[in-house]
PDB file of C-alpha atoms in Angstrom:
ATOM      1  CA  UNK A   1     225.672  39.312 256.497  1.00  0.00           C
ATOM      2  CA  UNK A   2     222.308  41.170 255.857  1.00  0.00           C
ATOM      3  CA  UNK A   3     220.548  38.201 258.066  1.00  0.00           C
ATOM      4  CA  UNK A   4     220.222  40.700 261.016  1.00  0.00           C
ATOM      5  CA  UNK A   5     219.224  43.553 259.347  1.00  0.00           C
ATOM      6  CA  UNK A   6     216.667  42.490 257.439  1.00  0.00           C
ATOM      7  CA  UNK A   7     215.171  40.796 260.807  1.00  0.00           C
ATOM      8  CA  UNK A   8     214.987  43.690 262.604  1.00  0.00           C
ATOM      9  CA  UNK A   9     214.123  45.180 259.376  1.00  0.00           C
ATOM     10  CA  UNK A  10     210.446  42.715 259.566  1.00  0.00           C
ATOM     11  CA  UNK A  11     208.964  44.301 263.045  1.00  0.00           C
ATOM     12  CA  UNK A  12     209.065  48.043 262.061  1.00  0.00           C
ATOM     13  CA  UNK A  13     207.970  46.526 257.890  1.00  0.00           C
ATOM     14  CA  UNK A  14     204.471  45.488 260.229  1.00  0.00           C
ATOM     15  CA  UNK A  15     204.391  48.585 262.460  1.00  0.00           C
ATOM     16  CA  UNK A  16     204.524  50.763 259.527  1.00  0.00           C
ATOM     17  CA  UNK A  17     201.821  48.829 257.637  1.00  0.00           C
ATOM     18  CA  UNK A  18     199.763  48.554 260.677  1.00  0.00           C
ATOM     19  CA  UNK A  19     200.080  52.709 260.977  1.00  0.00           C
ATOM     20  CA  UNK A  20     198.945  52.913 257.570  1.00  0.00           C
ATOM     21  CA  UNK A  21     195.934  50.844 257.780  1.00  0.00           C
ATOM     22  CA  UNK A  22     194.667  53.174 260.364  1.00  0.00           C
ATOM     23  CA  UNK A  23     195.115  56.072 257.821  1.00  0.00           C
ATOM     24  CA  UNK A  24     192.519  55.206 255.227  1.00  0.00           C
ATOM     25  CA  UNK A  25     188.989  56.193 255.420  1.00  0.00           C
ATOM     26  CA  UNK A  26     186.803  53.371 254.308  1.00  0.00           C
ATOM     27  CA  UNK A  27     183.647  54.182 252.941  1.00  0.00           C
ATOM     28  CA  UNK A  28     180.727  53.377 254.402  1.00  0.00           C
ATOM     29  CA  UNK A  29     177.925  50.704 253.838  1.00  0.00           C
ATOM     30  CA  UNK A  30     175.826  52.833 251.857  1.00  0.00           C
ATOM     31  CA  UNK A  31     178.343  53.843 249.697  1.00  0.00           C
ATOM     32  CA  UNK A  32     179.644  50.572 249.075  1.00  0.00           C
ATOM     33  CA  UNK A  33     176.757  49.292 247.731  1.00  0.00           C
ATOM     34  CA  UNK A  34     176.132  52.152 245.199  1.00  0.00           C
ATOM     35  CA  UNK A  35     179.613  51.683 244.084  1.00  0.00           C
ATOM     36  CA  UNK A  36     178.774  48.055 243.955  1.00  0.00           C
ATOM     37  CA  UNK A  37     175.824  48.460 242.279  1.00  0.00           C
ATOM     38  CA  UNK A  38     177.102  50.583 239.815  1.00  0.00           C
ATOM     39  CA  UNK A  39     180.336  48.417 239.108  1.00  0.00           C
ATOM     40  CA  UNK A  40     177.760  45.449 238.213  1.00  0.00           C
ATOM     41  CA  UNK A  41     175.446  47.814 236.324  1.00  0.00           C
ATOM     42  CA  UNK A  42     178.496  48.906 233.734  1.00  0.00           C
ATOM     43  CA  UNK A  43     180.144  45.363 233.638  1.00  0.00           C
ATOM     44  CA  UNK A  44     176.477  44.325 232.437  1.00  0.00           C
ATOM     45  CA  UNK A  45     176.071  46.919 229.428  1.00  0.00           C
ATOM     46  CA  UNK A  46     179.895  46.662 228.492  1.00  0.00           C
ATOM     47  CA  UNK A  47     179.474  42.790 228.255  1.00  0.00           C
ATOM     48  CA  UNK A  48     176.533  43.472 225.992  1.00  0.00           C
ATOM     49  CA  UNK A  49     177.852  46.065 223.794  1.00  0.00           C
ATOM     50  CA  UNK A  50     180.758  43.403 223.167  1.00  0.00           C
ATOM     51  CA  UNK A  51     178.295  40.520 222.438  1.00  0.00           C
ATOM     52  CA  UNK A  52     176.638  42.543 220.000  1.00  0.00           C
ATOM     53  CA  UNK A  53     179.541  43.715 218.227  1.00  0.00           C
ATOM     54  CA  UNK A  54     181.265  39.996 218.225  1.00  0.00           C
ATOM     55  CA  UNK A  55     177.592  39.100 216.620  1.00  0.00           C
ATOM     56  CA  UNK A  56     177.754  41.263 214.454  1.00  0.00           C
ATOM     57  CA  UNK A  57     181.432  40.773 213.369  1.00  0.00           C
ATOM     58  CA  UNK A  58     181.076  37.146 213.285  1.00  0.00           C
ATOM     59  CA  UNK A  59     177.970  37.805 210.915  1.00  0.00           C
ATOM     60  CA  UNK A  60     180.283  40.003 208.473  1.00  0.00           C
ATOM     61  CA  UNK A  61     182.695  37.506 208.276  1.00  0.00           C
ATOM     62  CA  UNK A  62     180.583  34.450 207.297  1.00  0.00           C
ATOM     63  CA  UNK A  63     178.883  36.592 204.685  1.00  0.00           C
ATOM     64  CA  UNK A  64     182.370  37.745 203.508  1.00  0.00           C
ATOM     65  CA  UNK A  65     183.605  33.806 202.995  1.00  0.00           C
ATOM     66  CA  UNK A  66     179.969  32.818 201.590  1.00  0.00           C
TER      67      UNK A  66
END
Protein backbone atom coordinates (compact mmCIF):
# COMPACT_ATOMS: atom_id res chain seq x y z
CA UNK A 1 0.00 0.00 0.00
CA UNK A 2 2.55 2.77 1.00
CA UNK A 3 5.13 0.98 -1.63
CA UNK A 4 4.48 3.87 -4.13
CA UNK A 5 4.50 6.59 -2.00
CA UNK A 6 7.34 6.18 -0.24
CA UNK A 7 9.19 5.66 -3.81
CA UNK A 8 8.31 8.69 -5.10
CA UNK A 9 8.74 9.85 -1.66
CA UNK A 10 13.02 8.86 -2.18
CA UNK A 11 13.74 11.39 -5.32
CA UNK A 12 12.41 14.66 -3.75
CA UNK A 13 14.11 12.97 0.14
CA UNK A 14 17.67 13.58 -2.26
CA UNK A 15 16.60 16.83 -3.96
CA UNK A 16 15.84 18.33 -0.72
CA UNK A 17 19.11 17.16 0.89
CA UNK A 18 21.03 18.10 -2.12
CA UNK A 19 19.30 21.89 -1.74
CA UNK A 20 20.42 21.92 1.67
CA UNK A 21 23.95 21.07 1.19
CA UNK A 22 24.25 24.07 -0.96
CA UNK A 23 22.93 26.20 2.01
CA UNK A 24 25.77 25.87 4.48
CA UNK A 25 28.74 28.03 4.52
CA UNK A 26 31.79 25.99 5.20
CA UNK A 27 34.53 27.60 6.74
CA UNK A 28 37.50 28.09 5.23
CA UNK A 29 41.06 26.48 5.40
CA UNK A 30 42.38 28.86 7.75
CA UNK A 31 39.75 28.59 9.99
CA UNK A 32 39.67 25.01 10.05
CA UNK A 33 42.87 24.60 11.22
CA UNK A 34 42.58 27.06 14.20
CA UNK A 35 39.51 25.26 15.15
CA UNK A 36 41.54 22.17 14.71
CA UNK A 37 44.23 23.28 16.48
CA UNK A 38 42.40 24.42 19.24
CA UNK A 39 40.13 21.19 19.52
CA UNK A 40 43.60 19.19 19.97
CA UNK A 41 45.03 21.87 22.26
CA UNK A 42 41.89 21.42 24.94
CA UNK A 43 41.56 17.56 24.42
CA UNK A 44 45.40 17.66 25.51
CA UNK A 45 45.01 19.73 28.91
CA UNK A 46 41.54 18.03 29.71
CA UNK A 47 43.27 14.55 29.33
CA UNK A 48 45.88 15.83 31.73
CA UNK A 49 43.84 17.43 34.29
CA UNK A 50 42.05 13.87 34.42
CA UNK A 51 45.37 11.93 34.72
CA UNK A 52 46.33 13.98 37.48
CA UNK A 53 43.27 13.79 39.37
CA UNK A 54 42.92 9.75 38.73
CA UNK A 55 46.73 9.92 40.24
CA UNK A 56 45.93 11.53 42.73
CA UNK A 57 42.68 9.64 43.65
CA UNK A 58 44.25 6.39 43.15
CA UNK A 59 47.03 7.69 45.65
CA UNK A 60 44.20 8.54 48.37
CA UNK A 61 42.80 5.37 48.11
CA UNK A 62 45.86 3.11 48.62
CA UNK A 63 46.83 5.26 51.58
CA UNK A 64 43.20 4.94 52.86
CA UNK A 65 43.40 0.79 52.70
CA UNK A 66 47.21 0.90 54.00
Amino acid sequence: MGDSAEKKARPSFFKGVKSEFKKINWPDRKTTIKQSVAVVAISIVVGLIIAVVDYVVKYGVNFIIK
